[in-house]
Coordinates of C-alpha atoms in Angstrom, one line a residue:
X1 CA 0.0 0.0 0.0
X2 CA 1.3 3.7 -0.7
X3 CA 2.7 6.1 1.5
X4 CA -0.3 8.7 0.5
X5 CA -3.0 6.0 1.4
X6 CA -1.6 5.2 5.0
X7 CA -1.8 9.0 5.4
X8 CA -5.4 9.1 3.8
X9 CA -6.3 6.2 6.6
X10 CA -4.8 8.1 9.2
X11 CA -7.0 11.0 8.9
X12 CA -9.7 8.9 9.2
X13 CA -8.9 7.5 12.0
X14 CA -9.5 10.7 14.0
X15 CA -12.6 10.8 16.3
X16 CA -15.5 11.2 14.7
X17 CA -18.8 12.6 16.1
X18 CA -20.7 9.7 17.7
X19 CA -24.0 8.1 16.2
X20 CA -27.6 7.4 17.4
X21 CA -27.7 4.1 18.0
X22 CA -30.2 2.5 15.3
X23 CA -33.9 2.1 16.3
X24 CA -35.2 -1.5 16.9
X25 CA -38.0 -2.1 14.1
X26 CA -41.2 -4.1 14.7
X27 CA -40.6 -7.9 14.8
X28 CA -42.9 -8.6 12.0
X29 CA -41.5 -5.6 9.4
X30 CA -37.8 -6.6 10.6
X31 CA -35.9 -7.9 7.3
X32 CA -32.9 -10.2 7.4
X33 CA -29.6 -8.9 8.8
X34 CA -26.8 -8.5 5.4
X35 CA -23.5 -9.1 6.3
X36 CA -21.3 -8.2 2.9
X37 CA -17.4 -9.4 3.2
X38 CA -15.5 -8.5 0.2
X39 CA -11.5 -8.8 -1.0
X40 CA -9.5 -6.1 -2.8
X41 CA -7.0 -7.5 -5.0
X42 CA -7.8 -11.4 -5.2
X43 CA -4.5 -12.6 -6.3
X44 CA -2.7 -15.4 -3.8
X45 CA -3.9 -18.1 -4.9
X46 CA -3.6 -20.3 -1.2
X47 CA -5.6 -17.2 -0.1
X48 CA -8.9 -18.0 -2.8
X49 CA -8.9 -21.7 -1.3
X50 CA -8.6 -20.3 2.3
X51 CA -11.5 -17.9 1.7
X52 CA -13.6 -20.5 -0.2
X53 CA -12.9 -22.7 2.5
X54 CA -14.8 -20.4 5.0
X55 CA -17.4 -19.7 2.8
X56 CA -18.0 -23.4 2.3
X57 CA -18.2 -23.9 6.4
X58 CA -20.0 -21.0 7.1
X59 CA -22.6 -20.4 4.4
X60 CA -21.5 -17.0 3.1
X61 CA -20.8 -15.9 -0.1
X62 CA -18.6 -13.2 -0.7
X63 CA -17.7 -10.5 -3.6
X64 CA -13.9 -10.8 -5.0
X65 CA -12.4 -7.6 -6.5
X66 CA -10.2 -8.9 -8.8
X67 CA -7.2 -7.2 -10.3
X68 CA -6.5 -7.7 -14.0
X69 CA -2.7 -7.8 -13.9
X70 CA -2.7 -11.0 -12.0
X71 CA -4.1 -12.6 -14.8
X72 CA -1.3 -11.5 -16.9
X73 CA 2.0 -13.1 -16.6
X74 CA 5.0 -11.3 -16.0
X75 CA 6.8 -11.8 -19.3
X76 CA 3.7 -10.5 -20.9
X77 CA 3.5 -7.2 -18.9
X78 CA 4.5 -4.7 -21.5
X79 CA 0.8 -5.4 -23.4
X80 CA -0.7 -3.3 -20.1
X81 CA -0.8 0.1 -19.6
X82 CA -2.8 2.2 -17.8
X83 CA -3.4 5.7 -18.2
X84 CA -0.8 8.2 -17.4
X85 CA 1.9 5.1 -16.9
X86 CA 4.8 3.4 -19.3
X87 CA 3.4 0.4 -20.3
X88 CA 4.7 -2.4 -18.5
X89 CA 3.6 -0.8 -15.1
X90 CA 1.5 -1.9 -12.1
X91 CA 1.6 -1.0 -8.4
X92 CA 0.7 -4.4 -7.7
X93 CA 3.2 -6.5 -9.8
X94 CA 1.9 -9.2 -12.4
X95 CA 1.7 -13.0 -12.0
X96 CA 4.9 -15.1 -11.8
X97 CA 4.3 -17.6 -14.1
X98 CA 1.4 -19.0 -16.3
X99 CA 1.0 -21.6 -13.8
X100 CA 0.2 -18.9 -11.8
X101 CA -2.9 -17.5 -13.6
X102 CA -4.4 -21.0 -14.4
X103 CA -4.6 -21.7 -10.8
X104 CA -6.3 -18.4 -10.2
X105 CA -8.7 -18.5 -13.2
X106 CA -9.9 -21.9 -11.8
X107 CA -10.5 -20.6 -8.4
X108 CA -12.2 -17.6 -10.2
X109 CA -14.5 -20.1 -12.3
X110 CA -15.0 -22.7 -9.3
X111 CA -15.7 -19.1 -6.5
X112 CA -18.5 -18.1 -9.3
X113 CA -19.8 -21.5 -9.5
X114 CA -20.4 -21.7 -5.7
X115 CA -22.2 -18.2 -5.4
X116 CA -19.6 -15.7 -4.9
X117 CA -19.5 -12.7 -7.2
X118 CA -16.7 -11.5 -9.2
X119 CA -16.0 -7.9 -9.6
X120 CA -13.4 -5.1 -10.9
X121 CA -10.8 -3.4 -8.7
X122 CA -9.3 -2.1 -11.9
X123 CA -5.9 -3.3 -13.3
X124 CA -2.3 -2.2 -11.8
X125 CA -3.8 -0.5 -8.8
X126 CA -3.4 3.2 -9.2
X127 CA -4.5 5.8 -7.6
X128 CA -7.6 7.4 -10.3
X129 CA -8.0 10.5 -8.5
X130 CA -6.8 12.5 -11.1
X131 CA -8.4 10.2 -14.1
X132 CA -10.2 11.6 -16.3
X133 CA -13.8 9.6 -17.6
X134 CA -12.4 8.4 -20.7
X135 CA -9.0 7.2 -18.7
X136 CA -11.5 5.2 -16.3
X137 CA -13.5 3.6 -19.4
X138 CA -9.9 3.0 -21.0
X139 CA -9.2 0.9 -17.5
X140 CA -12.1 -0.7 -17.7
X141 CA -12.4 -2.1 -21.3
X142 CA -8.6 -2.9 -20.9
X143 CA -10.4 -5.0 -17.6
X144 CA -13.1 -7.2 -19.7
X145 CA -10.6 -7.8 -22.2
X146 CA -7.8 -9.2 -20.3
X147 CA -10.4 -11.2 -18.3
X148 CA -11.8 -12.2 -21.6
X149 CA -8.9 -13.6 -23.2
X150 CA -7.6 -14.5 -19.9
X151 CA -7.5 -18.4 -21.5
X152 CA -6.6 -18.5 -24.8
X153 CA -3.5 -15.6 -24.0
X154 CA -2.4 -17.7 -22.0
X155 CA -2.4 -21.1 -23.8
X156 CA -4.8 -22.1 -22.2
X157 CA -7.6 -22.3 -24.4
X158 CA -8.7 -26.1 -24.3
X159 CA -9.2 -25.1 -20.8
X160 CA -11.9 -22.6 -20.6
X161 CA -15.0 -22.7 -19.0
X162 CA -18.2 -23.0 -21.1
X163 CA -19.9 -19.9 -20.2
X164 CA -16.3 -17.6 -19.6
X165 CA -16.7 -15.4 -22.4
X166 CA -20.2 -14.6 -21.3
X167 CA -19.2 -13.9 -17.8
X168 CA -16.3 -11.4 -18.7
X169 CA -18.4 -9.7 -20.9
X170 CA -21.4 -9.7 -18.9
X171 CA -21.4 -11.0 -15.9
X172 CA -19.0 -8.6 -14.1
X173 CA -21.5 -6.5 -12.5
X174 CA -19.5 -3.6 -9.6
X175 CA -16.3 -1.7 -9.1
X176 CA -14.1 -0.7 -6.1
X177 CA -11.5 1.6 -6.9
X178 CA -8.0 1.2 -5.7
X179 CA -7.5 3.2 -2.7
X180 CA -11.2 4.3 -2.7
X181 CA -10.4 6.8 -4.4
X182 CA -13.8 7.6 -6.3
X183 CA -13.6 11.1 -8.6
X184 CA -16.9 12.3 -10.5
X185 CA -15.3 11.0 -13.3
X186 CA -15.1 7.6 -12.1
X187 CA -19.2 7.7 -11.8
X188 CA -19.9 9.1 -14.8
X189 CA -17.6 6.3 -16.3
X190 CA -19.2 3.2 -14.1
X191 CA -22.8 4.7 -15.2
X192 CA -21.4 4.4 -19.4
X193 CA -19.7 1.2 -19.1
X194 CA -23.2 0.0 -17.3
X195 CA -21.4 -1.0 -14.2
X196 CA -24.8 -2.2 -11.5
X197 CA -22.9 -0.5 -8.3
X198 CA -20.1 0.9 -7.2
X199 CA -18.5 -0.1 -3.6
X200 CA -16.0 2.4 -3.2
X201 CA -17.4 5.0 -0.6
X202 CA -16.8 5.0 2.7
X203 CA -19.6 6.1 5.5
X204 CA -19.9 7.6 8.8
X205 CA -21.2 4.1 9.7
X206 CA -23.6 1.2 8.4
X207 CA -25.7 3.0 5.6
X208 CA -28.5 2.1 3.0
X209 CA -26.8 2.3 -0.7
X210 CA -27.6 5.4 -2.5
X211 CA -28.7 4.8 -6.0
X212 CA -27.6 7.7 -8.2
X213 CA -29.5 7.7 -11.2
X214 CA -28.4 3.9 -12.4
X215 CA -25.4 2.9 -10.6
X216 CA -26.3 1.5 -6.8
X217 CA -23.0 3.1 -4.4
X218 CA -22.4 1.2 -1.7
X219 CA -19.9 2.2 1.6
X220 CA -17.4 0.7 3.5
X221 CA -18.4 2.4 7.1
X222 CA -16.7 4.0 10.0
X223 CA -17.2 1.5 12.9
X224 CA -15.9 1.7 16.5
X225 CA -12.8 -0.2 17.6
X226 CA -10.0 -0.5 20.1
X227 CA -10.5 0.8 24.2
X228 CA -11.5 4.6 23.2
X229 CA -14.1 3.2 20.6
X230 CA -12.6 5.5 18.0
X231 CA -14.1 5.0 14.6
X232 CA -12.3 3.5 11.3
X233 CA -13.0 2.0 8.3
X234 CA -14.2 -1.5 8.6
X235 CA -11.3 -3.1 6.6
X236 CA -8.5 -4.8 7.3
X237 CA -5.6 -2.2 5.8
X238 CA -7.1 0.3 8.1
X239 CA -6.7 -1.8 11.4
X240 CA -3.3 -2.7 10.4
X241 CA -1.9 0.9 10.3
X242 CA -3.9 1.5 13.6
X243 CA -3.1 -1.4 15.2
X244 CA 1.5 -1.5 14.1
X245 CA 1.7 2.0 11.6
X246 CA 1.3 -0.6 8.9
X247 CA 4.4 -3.0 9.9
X248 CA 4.0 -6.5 10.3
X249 CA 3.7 -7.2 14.1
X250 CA 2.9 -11.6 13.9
X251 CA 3.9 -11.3 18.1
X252 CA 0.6 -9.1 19.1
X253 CA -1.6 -11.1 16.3
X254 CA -3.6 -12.7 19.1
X255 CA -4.2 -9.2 20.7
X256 CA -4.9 -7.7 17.7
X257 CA -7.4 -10.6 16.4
X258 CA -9.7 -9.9 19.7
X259 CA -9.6 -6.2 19.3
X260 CA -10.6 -6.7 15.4
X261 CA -13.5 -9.7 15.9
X262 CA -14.7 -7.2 19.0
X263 CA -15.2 -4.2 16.7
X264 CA -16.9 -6.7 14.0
X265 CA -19.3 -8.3 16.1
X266 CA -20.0 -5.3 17.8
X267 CA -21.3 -3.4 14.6
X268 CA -22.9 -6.7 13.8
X269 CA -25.3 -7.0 16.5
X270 CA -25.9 -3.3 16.9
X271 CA -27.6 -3.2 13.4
X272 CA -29.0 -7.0 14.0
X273 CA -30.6 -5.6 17.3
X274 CA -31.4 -2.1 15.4
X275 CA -32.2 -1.3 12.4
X276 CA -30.7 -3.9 10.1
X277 CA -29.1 -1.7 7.9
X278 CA -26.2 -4.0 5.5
X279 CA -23.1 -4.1 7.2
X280 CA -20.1 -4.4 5.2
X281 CA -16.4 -5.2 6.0
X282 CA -13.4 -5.4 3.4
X283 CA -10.2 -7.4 3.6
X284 CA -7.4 -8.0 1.6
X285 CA -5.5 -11.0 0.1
X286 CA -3.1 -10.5 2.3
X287 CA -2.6 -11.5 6.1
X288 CA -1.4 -8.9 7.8
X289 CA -0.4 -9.0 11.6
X290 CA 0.2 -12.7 11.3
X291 CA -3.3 -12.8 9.8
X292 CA -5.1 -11.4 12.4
X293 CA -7.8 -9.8 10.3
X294 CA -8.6 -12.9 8.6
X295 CA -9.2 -14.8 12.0
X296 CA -11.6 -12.4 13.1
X297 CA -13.4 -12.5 9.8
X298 CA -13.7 -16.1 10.0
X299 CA -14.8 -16.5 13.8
X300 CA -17.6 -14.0 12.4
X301 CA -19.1 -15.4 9.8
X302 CA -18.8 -18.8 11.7
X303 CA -21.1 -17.0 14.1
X304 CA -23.5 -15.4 12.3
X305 CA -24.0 -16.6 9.1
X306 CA -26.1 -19.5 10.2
X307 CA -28.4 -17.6 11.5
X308 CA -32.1 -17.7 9.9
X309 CA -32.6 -14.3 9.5
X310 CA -29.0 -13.4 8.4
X311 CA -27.5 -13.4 4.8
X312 CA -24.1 -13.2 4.2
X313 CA -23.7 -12.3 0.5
X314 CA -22.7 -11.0 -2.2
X315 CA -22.8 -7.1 -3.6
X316 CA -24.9 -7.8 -6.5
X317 CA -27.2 -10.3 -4.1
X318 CA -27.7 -7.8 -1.5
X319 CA -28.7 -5.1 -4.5
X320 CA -31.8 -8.0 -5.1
X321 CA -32.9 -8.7 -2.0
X322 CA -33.0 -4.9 -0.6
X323 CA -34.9 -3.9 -3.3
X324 CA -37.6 -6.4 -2.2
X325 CA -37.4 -5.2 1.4
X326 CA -39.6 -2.6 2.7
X327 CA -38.4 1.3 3.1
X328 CA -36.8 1.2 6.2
X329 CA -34.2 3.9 7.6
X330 CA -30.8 4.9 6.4
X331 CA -28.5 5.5 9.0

């Protein structure tokens, strides 16, 4: 992660003001309790079984933002380039080998298969903030097209799915930019490329999406955590600069797990008690604090995803299932 993004999480980690505490709704208008857990990134591949693994014991399905460069091999990475950038560039690196990629396109296929969703966190990672609409739709097409020929670029081709070509074309459905960094130009661009929603705000706390015009914007929220109950972004990067200024601490993991599934289940059961507004927590392929983030992920979905009136899913499936829900409040 860059320099400029640990500084952008910092300044949210200061206080912010504190929030009513959502009203209970009658029993018999109360809808089921969302939990949304999403990846940024999607690349280790021992990671994709991990988190399919959880899925499978706990009865979640989750959304992967997938970047396109680790479909690409790293001979092959002068044919990307992003806007502004030499070609050849990505913040995030390519795959090592083929090998590589057709382990990851099968855990893409067989994730899809099961229920998860697959989505676009862009290409090589950069920060957009300064992109204009056209550099965003240039991102984006460069996206489907790399997913699309994912296969056959790769010699591959006797490989492919029925139904891939379908699904990169189509069946691609949100964004989350890298960084969360989300200009007007990226919206105007999502809304033309016909993108469904767009996951890349971030919320004084657990929020209704806002539908602008035809794109659905979801938002990762500010939720309390640690002994002062200070608010911060309900994802892992976040909690890791909190919890070690963003070094690697594997010594305080257990520590830092408790304070992390604490803050979850907290915000959990505050909207499952209140006003069951989607909660929604983001994580990374990437263990951090001798993988404290992911424990505490998995210890929560273990506990609540069982539930009967709880659904643990998907962007795209939460999209359906509050549009059959009732009006209820936002915040």
């Amino acid at each position: 992660m860059s320099r400029s993004l640990a500084a952008v999480c910092l300044a949210l980690l200061l206080a912010q003001p504190a929030l009513a505490e959502p009203q209970a709704l009658p029993e018999a208008d109360r809808p089921k309790q969302l939990l949304l857990i999403s990846f940024d990134g999607a690349h280790d591949n021992a990671l994709w079984e991990k988190s399919r693994d959880i899925a499978r014991r706990s009865g979640a399905h989750f959304t992967y933002f997938l970047s396109c460069t680790t479909l690409i091999p790293r001979a092959e990475a002068k044919g990307y380039k992003a806007p502004g950038k030499k070609a050849g560039r990505s913040n995030i690196g390519f795959a090592p080998t083929v090998e590589d990629v057709a382990t990851r396109l099968d855990h893409i296929w067989n994730a899809r298969q099961e229920g998860h969703e697959i989505a676009n966190h862009a290409c090589g990672h950069f920060d957009g903030k300064d992109w204009s609409k056209a550099d965003w739709l240039s991102e984006f097409e460069t996206f489907r097209d790399v997913v699309a020929n994912a296969w056959k670029v790769n010699g591959l081709a006797d490989r492919e799915p029925e139904g891939w070509a379908s699904f990169a074309r189509t069946g691609i459905r949100g964004f989350r930019a890298p960084y969360l960094s989300a200009p007007d130009s990226l919206v105007a661009a999502e809304k033309d490329f016909g993108f469904a929603y767009d996951a890349s705000l971030v919320t004084k706390g657990a929020m209704q999406p806002d539908e602008d015009g035809s794109l659905v914007r979801f938002g990762l929220p500010l939720i309390p955590e640690g002994p002062q109950n200070r608010r911060i972004i309900g994802m892992d990067y976040n909690l890791f600069v909190r919890h070690s200024a963003g070094m690697d601490n594997p010594s305080r993991s257990g520590e830092f797990e408790a304070r992390t599934y604490t803050a979850f289940k907290a915000a959990f059961e505050a909207q499952y008690a209140g006003g069951r507004l989607p909660l929604q927590l983001g994580f990374h392929f990437v263990e951090m604090n001798g993988g404290a983030y992911w424990r505490a992920m998995e210890r929560l979905v273990t506990d609540v995803c069982h539930r009967a009136d709880v659904a643990c899913v998907s962007y795209s499936e939460a999209i359906d299932l509050l549009a059959k829900q009732p009006a209820g409040p936002r915040s």
